[in-house]
Tab-separated table of C-alpha atoms in Angstrom:
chain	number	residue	atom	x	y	z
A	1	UNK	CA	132.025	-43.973	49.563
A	2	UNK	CA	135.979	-43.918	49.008
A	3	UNK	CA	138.125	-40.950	50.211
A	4	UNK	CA	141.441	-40.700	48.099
A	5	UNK	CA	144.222	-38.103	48.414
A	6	UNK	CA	145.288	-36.342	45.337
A	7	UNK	CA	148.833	-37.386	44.980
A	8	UNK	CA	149.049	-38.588	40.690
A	9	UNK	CA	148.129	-37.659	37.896
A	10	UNK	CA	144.575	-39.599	37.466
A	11	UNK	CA	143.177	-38.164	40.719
A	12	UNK	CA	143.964	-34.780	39.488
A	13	UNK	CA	141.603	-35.253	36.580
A	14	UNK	CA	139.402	-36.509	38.761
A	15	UNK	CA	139.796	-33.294	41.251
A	16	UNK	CA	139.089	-30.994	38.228
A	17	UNK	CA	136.366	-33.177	37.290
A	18	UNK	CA	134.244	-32.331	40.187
A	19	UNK	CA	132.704	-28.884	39.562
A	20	UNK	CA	131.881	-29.674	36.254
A	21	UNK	CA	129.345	-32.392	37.858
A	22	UNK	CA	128.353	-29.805	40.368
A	23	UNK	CA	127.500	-27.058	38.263
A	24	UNK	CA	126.515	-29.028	34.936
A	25	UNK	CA	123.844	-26.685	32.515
A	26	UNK	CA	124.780	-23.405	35.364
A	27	UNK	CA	124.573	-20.578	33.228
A	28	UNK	CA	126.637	-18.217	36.153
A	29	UNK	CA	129.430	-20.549	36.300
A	30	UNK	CA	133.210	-19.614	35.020
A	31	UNK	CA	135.394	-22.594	35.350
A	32	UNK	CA	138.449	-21.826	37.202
A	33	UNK	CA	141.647	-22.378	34.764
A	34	UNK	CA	143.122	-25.985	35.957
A	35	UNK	CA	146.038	-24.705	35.581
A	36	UNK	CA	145.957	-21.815	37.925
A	37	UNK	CA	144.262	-24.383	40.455
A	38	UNK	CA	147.111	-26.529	40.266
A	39	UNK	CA	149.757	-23.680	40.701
A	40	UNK	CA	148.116	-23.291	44.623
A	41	UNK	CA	149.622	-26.940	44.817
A	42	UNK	CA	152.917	-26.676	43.572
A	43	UNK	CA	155.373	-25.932	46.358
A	44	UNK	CA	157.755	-24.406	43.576
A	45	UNK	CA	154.774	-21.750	42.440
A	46	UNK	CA	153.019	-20.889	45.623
A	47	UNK	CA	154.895	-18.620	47.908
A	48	UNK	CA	152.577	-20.258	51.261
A	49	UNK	CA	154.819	-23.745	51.204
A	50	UNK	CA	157.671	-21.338	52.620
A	51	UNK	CA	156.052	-22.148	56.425
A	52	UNK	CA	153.136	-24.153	55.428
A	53	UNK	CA	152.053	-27.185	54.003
A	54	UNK	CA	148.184	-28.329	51.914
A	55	UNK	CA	146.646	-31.726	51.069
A	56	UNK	CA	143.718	-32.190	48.982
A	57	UNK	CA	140.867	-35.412	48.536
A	58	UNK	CA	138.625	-36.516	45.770
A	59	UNK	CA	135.491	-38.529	47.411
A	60	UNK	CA	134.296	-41.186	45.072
A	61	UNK	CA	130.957	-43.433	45.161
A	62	UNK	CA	130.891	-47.541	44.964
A	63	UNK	CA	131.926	-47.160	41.157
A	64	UNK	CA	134.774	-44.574	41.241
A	65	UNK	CA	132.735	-41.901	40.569
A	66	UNK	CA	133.544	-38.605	41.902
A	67	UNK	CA	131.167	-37.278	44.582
A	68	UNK	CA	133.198	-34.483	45.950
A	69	UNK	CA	136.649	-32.904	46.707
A	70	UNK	CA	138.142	-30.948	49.807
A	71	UNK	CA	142.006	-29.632	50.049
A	72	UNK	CA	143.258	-28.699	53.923
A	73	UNK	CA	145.913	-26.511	54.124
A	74	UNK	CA	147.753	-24.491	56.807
A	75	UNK	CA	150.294	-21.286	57.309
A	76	UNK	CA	152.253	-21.357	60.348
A	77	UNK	CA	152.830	-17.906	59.903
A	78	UNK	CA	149.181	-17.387	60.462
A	79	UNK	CA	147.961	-19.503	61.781
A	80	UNK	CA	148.636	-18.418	65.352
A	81	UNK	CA	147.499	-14.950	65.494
A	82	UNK	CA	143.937	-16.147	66.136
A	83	UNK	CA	142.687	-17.638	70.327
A	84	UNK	CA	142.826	-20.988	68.673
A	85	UNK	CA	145.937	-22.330	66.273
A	86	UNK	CA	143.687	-22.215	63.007
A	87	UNK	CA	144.000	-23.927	59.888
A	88	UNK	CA	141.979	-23.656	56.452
A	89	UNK	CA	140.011	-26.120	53.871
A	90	UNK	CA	138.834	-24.550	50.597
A	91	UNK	CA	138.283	-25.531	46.783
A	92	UNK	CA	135.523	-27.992	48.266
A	93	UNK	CA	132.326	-28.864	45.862
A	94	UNK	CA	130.026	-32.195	46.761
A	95	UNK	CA	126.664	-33.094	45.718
A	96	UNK	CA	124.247	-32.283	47.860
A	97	UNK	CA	124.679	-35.309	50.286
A	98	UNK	CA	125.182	-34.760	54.273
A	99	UNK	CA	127.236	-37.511	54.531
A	100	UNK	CA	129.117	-36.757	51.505
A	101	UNK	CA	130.000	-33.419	52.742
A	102	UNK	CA	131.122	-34.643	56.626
A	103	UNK	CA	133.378	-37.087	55.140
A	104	UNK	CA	134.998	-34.044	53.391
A	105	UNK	CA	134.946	-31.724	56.606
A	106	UNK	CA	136.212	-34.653	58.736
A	107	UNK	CA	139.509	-35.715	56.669
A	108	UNK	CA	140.018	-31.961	56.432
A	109	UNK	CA	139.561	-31.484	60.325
A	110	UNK	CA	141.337	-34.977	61.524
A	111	UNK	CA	144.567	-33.323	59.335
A	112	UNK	CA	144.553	-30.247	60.554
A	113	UNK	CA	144.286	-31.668	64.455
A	114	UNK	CA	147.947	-33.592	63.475
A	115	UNK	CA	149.151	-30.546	61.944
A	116	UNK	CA	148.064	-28.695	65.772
A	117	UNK	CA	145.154	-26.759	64.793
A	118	UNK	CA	142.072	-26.493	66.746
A	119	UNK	CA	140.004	-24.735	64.187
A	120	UNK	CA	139.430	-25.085	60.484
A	121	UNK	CA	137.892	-21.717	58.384
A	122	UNK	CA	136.898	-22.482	55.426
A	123	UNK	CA	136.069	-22.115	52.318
A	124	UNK	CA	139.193	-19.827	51.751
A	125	UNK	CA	142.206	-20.116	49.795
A	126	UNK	CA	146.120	-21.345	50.345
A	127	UNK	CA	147.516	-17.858	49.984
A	128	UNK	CA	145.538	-14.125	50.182
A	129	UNK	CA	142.387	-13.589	50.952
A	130	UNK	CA	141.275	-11.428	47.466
A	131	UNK	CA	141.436	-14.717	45.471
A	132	UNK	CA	138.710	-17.797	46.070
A	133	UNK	CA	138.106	-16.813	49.884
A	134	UNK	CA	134.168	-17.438	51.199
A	135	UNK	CA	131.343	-18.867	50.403
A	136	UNK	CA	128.665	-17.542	48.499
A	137	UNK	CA	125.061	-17.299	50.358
A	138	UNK	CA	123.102	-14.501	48.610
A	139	UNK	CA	123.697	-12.596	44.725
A	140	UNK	CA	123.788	-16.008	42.935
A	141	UNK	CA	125.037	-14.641	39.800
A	142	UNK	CA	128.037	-14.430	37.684
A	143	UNK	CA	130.722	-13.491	40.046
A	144	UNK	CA	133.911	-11.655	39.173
A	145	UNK	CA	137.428	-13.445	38.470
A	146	UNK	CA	138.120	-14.921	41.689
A	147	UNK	CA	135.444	-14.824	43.895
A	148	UNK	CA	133.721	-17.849	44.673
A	149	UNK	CA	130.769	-19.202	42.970
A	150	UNK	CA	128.442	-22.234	44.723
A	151	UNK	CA	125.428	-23.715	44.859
A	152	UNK	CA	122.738	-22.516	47.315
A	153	UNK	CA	122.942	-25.527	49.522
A	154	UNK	CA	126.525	-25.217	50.577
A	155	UNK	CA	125.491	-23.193	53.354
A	156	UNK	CA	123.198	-25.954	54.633
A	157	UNK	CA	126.066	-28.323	54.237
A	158	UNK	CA	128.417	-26.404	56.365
A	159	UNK	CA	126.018	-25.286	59.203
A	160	UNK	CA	124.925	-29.027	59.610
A	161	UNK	CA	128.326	-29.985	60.184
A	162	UNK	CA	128.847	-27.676	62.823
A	163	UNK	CA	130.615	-24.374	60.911
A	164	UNK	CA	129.456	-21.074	62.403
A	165	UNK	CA	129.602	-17.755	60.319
A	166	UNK	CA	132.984	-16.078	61.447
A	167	UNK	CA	132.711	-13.003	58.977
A	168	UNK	CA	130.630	-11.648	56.247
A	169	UNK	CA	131.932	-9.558	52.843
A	170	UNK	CA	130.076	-7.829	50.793
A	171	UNK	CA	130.142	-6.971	47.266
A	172	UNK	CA	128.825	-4.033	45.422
A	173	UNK	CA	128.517	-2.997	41.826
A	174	UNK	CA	128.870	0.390	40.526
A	175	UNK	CA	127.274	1.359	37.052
A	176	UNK	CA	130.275	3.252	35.314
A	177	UNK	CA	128.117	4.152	32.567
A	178	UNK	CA	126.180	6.802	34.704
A	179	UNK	CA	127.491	10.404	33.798
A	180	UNK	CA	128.523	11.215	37.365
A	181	UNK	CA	128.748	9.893	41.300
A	182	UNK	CA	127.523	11.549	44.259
A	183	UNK	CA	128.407	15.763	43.539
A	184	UNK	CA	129.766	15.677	47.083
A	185	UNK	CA	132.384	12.755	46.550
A	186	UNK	CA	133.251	14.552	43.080
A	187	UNK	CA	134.000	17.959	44.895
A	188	UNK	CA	136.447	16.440	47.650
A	189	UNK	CA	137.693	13.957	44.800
A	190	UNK	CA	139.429	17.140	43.362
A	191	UNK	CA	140.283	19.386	46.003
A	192	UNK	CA	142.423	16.632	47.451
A	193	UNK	CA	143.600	15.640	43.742
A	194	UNK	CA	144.948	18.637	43.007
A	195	UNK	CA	146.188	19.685	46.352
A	196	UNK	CA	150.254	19.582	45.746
A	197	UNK	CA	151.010	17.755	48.564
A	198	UNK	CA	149.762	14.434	47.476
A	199	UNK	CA	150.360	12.743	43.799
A	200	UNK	CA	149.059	9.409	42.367
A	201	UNK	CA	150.160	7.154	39.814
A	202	UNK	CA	149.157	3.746	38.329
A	203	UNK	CA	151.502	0.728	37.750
A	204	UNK	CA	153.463	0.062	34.751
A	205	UNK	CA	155.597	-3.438	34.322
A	206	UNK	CA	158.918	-1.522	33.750
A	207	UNK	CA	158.897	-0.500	38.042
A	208	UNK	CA	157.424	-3.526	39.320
A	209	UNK	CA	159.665	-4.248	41.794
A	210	UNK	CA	159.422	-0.559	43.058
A	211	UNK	CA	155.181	-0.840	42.884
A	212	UNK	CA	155.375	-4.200	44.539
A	213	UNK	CA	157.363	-2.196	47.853
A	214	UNK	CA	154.717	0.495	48.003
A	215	UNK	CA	151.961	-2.266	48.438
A	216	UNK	CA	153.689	-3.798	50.512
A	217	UNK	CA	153.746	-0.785	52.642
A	218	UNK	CA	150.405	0.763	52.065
A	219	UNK	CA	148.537	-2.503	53.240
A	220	UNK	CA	151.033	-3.329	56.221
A	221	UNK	CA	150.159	-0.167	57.597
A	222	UNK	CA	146.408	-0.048	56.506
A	223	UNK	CA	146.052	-3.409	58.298
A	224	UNK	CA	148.166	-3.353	61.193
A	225	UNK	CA	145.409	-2.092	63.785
A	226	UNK	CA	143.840	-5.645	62.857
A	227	UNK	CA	143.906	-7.994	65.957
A	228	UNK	CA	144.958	-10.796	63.549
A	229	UNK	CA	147.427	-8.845	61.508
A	230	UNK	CA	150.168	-10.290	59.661
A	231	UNK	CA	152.732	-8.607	57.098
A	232	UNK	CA	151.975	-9.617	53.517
A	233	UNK	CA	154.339	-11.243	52.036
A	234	UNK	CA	155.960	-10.047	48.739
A	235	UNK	CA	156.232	-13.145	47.126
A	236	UNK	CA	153.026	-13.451	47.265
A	237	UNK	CA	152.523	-10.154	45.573
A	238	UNK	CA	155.024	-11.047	43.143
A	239	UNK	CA	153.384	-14.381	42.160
A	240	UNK	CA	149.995	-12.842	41.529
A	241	UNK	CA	151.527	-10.517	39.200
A	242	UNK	CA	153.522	-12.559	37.271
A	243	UNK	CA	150.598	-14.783	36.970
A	244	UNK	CA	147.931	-12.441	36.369
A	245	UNK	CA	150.201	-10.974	33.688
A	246	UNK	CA	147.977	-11.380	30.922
A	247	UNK	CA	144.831	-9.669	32.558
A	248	UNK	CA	146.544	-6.744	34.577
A	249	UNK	CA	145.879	-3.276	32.806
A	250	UNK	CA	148.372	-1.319	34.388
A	251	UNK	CA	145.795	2.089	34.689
A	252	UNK	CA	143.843	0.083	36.773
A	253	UNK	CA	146.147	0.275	39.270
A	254	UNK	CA	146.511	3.346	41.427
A	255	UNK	CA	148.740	4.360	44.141
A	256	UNK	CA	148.374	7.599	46.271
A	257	UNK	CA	151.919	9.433	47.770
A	258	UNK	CA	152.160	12.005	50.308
A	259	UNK	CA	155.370	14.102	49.806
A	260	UNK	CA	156.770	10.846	47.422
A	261	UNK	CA	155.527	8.759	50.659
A	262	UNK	CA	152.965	5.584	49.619
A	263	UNK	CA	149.865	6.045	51.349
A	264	UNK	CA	146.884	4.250	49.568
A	265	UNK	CA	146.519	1.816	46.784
A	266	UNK	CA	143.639	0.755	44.660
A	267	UNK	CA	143.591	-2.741	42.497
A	268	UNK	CA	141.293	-3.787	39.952
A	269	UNK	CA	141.367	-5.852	37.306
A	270	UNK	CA	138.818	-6.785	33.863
A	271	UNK	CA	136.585	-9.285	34.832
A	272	UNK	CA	138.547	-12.617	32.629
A	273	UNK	CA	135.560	-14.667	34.272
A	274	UNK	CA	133.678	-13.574	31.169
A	275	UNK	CA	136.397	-15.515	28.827
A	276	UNK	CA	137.375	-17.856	30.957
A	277	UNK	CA	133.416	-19.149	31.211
A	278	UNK	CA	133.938	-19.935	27.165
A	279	UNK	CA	137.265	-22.120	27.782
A	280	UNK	CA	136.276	-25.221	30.422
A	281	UNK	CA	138.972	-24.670	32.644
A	282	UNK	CA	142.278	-25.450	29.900
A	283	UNK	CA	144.655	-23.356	28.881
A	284	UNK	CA	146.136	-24.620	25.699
A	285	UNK	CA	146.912	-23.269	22.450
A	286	UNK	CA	143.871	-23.000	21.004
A	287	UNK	CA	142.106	-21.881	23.710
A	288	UNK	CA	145.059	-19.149	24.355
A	289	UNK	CA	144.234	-17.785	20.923
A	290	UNK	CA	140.460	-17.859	21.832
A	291	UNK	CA	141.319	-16.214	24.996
A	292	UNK	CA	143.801	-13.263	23.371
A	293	UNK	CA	141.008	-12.830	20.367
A	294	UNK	CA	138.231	-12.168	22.541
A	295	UNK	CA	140.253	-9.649	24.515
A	296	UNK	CA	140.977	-7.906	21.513
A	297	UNK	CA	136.761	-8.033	20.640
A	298	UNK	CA	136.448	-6.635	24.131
A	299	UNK	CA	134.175	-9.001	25.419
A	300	UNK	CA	135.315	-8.738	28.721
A	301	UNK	CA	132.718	-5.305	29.844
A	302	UNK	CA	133.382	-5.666	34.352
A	303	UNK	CA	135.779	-4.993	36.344
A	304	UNK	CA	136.582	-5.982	39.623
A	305	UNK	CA	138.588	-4.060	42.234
A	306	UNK	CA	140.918	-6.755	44.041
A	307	UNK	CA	141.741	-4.041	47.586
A	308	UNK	CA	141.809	-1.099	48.520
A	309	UNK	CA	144.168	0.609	51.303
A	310	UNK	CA	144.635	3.446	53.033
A	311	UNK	CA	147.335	4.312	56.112
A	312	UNK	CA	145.125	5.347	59.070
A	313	UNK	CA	146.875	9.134	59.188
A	314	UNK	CA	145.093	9.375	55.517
A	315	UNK	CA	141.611	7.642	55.972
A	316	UNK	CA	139.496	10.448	56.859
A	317	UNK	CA	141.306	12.724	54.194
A	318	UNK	CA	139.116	12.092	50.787
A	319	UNK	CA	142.112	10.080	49.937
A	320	UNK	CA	140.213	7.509	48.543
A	321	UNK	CA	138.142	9.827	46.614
A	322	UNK	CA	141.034	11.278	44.720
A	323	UNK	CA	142.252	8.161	43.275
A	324	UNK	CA	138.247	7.670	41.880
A	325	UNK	CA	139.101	10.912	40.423
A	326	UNK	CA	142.419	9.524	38.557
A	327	UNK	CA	140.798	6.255	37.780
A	328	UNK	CA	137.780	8.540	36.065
A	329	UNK	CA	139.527	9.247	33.019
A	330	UNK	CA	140.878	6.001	32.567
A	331	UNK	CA	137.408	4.454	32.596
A	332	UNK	CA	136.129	7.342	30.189
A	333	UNK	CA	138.676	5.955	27.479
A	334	UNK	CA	137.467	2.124	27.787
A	335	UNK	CA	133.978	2.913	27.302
A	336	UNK	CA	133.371	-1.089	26.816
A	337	UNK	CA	133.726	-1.486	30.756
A	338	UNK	CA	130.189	-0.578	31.874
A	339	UNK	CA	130.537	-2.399	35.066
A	340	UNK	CA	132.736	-1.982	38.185
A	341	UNK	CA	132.703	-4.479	40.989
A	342	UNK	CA	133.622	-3.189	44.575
A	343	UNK	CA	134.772	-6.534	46.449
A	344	UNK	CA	135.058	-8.110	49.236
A	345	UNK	CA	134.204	-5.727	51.922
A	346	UNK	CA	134.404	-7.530	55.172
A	347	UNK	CA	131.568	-6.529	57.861
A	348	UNK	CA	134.494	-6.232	60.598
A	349	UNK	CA	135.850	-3.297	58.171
A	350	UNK	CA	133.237	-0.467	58.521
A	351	UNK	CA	135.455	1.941	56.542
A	352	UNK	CA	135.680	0.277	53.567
A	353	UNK	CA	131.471	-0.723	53.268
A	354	UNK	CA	130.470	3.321	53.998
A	355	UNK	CA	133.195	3.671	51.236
A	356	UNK	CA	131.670	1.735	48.504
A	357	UNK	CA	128.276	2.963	49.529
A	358	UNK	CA	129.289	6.764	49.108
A	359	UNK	CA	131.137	6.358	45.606
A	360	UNK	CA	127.214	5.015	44.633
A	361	UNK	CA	127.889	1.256	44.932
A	362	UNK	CA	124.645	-1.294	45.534
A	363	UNK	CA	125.450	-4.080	47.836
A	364	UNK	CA	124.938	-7.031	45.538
A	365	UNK	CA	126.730	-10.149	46.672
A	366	UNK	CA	127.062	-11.875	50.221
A	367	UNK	CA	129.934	-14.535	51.201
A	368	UNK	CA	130.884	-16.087	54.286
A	369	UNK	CA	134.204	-16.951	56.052
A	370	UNK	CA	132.603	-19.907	58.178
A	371	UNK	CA	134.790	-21.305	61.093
A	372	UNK	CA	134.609	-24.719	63.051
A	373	UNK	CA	135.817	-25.319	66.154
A	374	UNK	CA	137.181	-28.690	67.359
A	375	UNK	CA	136.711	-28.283	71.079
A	376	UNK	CA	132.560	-27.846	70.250
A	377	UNK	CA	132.326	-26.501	74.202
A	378	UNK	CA	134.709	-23.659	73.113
A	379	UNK	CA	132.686	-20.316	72.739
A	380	UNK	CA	132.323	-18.807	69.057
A	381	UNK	CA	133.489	-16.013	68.934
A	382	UNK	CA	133.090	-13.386	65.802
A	383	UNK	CA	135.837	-11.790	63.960
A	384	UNK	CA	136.040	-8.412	65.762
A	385	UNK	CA	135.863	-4.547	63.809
A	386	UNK	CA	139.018	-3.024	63.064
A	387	UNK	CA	139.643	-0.115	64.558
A	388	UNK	CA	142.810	2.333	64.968
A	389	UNK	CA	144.113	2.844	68.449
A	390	UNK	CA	142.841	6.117	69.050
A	391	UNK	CA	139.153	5.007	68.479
A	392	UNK	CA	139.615	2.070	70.945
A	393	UNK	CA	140.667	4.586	73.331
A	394	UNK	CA	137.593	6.335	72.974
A	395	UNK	CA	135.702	2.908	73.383
């Protein structure tokens, strides 16, 4: 077996050409579009290159053939928040081989330990974590527009080489063709709606700029009791827009205000998974036509929420709740969308999972953010629960 870098444009094709070995005659699989794959590799589109730096193989058997493919990546702005300088691999597929698989793992590892990591995570993405971050190990079904879709085995591949599960998230699916949720959620939902202290509205294109600051705040203060916390960054924010441009519906986008003051924000988005499985990955002109028609013939019938946020002063006041109560309507008038996926909730987020549960939402879907350590006499240690600094004060 043959390990080449992706540097040209023939081991690109050969980089896309993986998963459609992989996941040949798979009924649940949507095939990324190539082009937004490539767009995590171009310096000039991805906002991560600003302190950070990716590489990426194709492995290929004793007649060229592709086998498998691995990219490594790391952000120095991240990287050092954890015990351990830690880097990332991600977008890795491989036939169900052992060896196949370490020689992946190992070119990732071996350039991560130049770059001065001491830990890989993986699979996640070069960038956020609500895009292609974990690895699937229970709900193998259609998944929503960027969560990650494998085959059963990967798990087996990754505990064999020595990966360890860091965190679990959890996804959960909410039927939004039943005539109500829980009575109690509905009756807090619309105290705290119509209370005049608070107000909510969704995005719209023509304030961008002033929606993309509010996020900005919301989740920097929503996150910042996290022992691994780091500001988002904006360009980040401002790339997935611009890119995601063609599925955004702007009512699907909520923010909550105290006295004109962000203080929660709610993403989702139509599931495009369920076009993009009919186009094999290419974006050109034909296939834009294909993709614009069968938005118009509403074939698209999930959604799936991207995050949800909430500053600590406002997470035990139905908050949450009241934005359902916005986005109620707004589902009401789209009666195609029968299907609302709540994802990822991490396990080391309690808030968030009794959340989902309580707006009616069945845990469906299981991934894993796995972690490897290179000193292997290091003790594993799991990703710890959030909590504000008044409950660990308590603790």
């Amino acid at each position: 077996m043959q390990l080449i870098e992706v540097n040209d444009k023939k081991s690109k094709k050969l980089f896309h050409k993986v998963p459609h070995l992989i996941y040949k005659g798979d009924p649940n699989w949507a095939c990324p579009l190539e082009l937004m794959v490539e767009n995590v590799f171009n310096p000039a589109r991805n906002p991560s290159f600003k302190n950070g730096e990716a590489i990426r193989w194709v492995l290929l058997d004793k007649k060229q053939r592709p086998l498998g493919r691995i990219a490594a990546f790391v952000n120095y702005d991240k990287a050092y928040v954890f015990d351990q300088p830690t880097g990332n691999c991600g977008f890795f597929e491989c036939i169900n081989d052992q060896e196949a698989a370490d020689m992946l793992f190992t070119a990732a590892r071996e350039w991560l330990k130049i770059k001065g990591m001491e830990a890989m995570d993986g699979p996640v993405n070069f960038g956020e974590n609500y895009i292609n971050w974990g690895l699937l190990v229970d709900g193998f079904m259609p998944q929503g527009f960027g969560m990650p879709y494998n085959p059963p085995y990967y798990l087996n591949l990754f505990e064999e080489y020595g990966f360890q599960m860091y965190f679990k998230q959890f996804s959960y699916h909410l039927d939004t063709t039943l005539p109500e949720l829980p009575e109690r959620f509905w009756k807090v939902a619309e105290w705290v709606a119509k209370n005049p202290q608070f107000s909510f509205r969704h995005f719209s294109w023509e304030e961008k700029d002033k929606f993309i600051e509010d996020f900005a705040r919301v989740y920097d203060d929503a996150w910042r009791f996290h022992e691994h916390f780091r500001p988002i960054d904006k360009d980040d924010l401002r790339d997935f827009l611009v890119s995601s441009k063609m599925m955004i519906e702007e009512k699907f986008i909520w923010f909550a205000y105290h006295e004109n003051d962000p203080i929660a924000l709610f993403v989702m988005i139509p599931d495009i998974n369920q076009i993009l499985i009919r186009l094999n990955g290419k974006l050109n002109l034909i296939n834009f036509l294909r993709l614009m028609w069968y938005k118009k013939r509403k074939v698209m019938t999930r959604t799936r929420s991207l995050i949800i946020g909430i500053s600590p002063k406002f997470q035990r006041s139905g908050i949450e709740s009241a934005i359902f109560w916005n986005l109620r309507p707004v589902m009401y008038s789209m009666p195609w969308f029968r299907e609302m996926e709540l994802s990822w909730a991490g396990d080391f987020n309690p808030k968030i999972v009794a959340l989902y549960e309580s707006v009616g939402g069945k845990h469906m879907k299981t991934h894993y953010t796995m972690r490897y350590l290179f000193d292997r006499t290091k003790p594993f240690l799991r990703a710890p629960i959030i909590l504000r600094k008044d409950e660990e004060q308590k603790k």
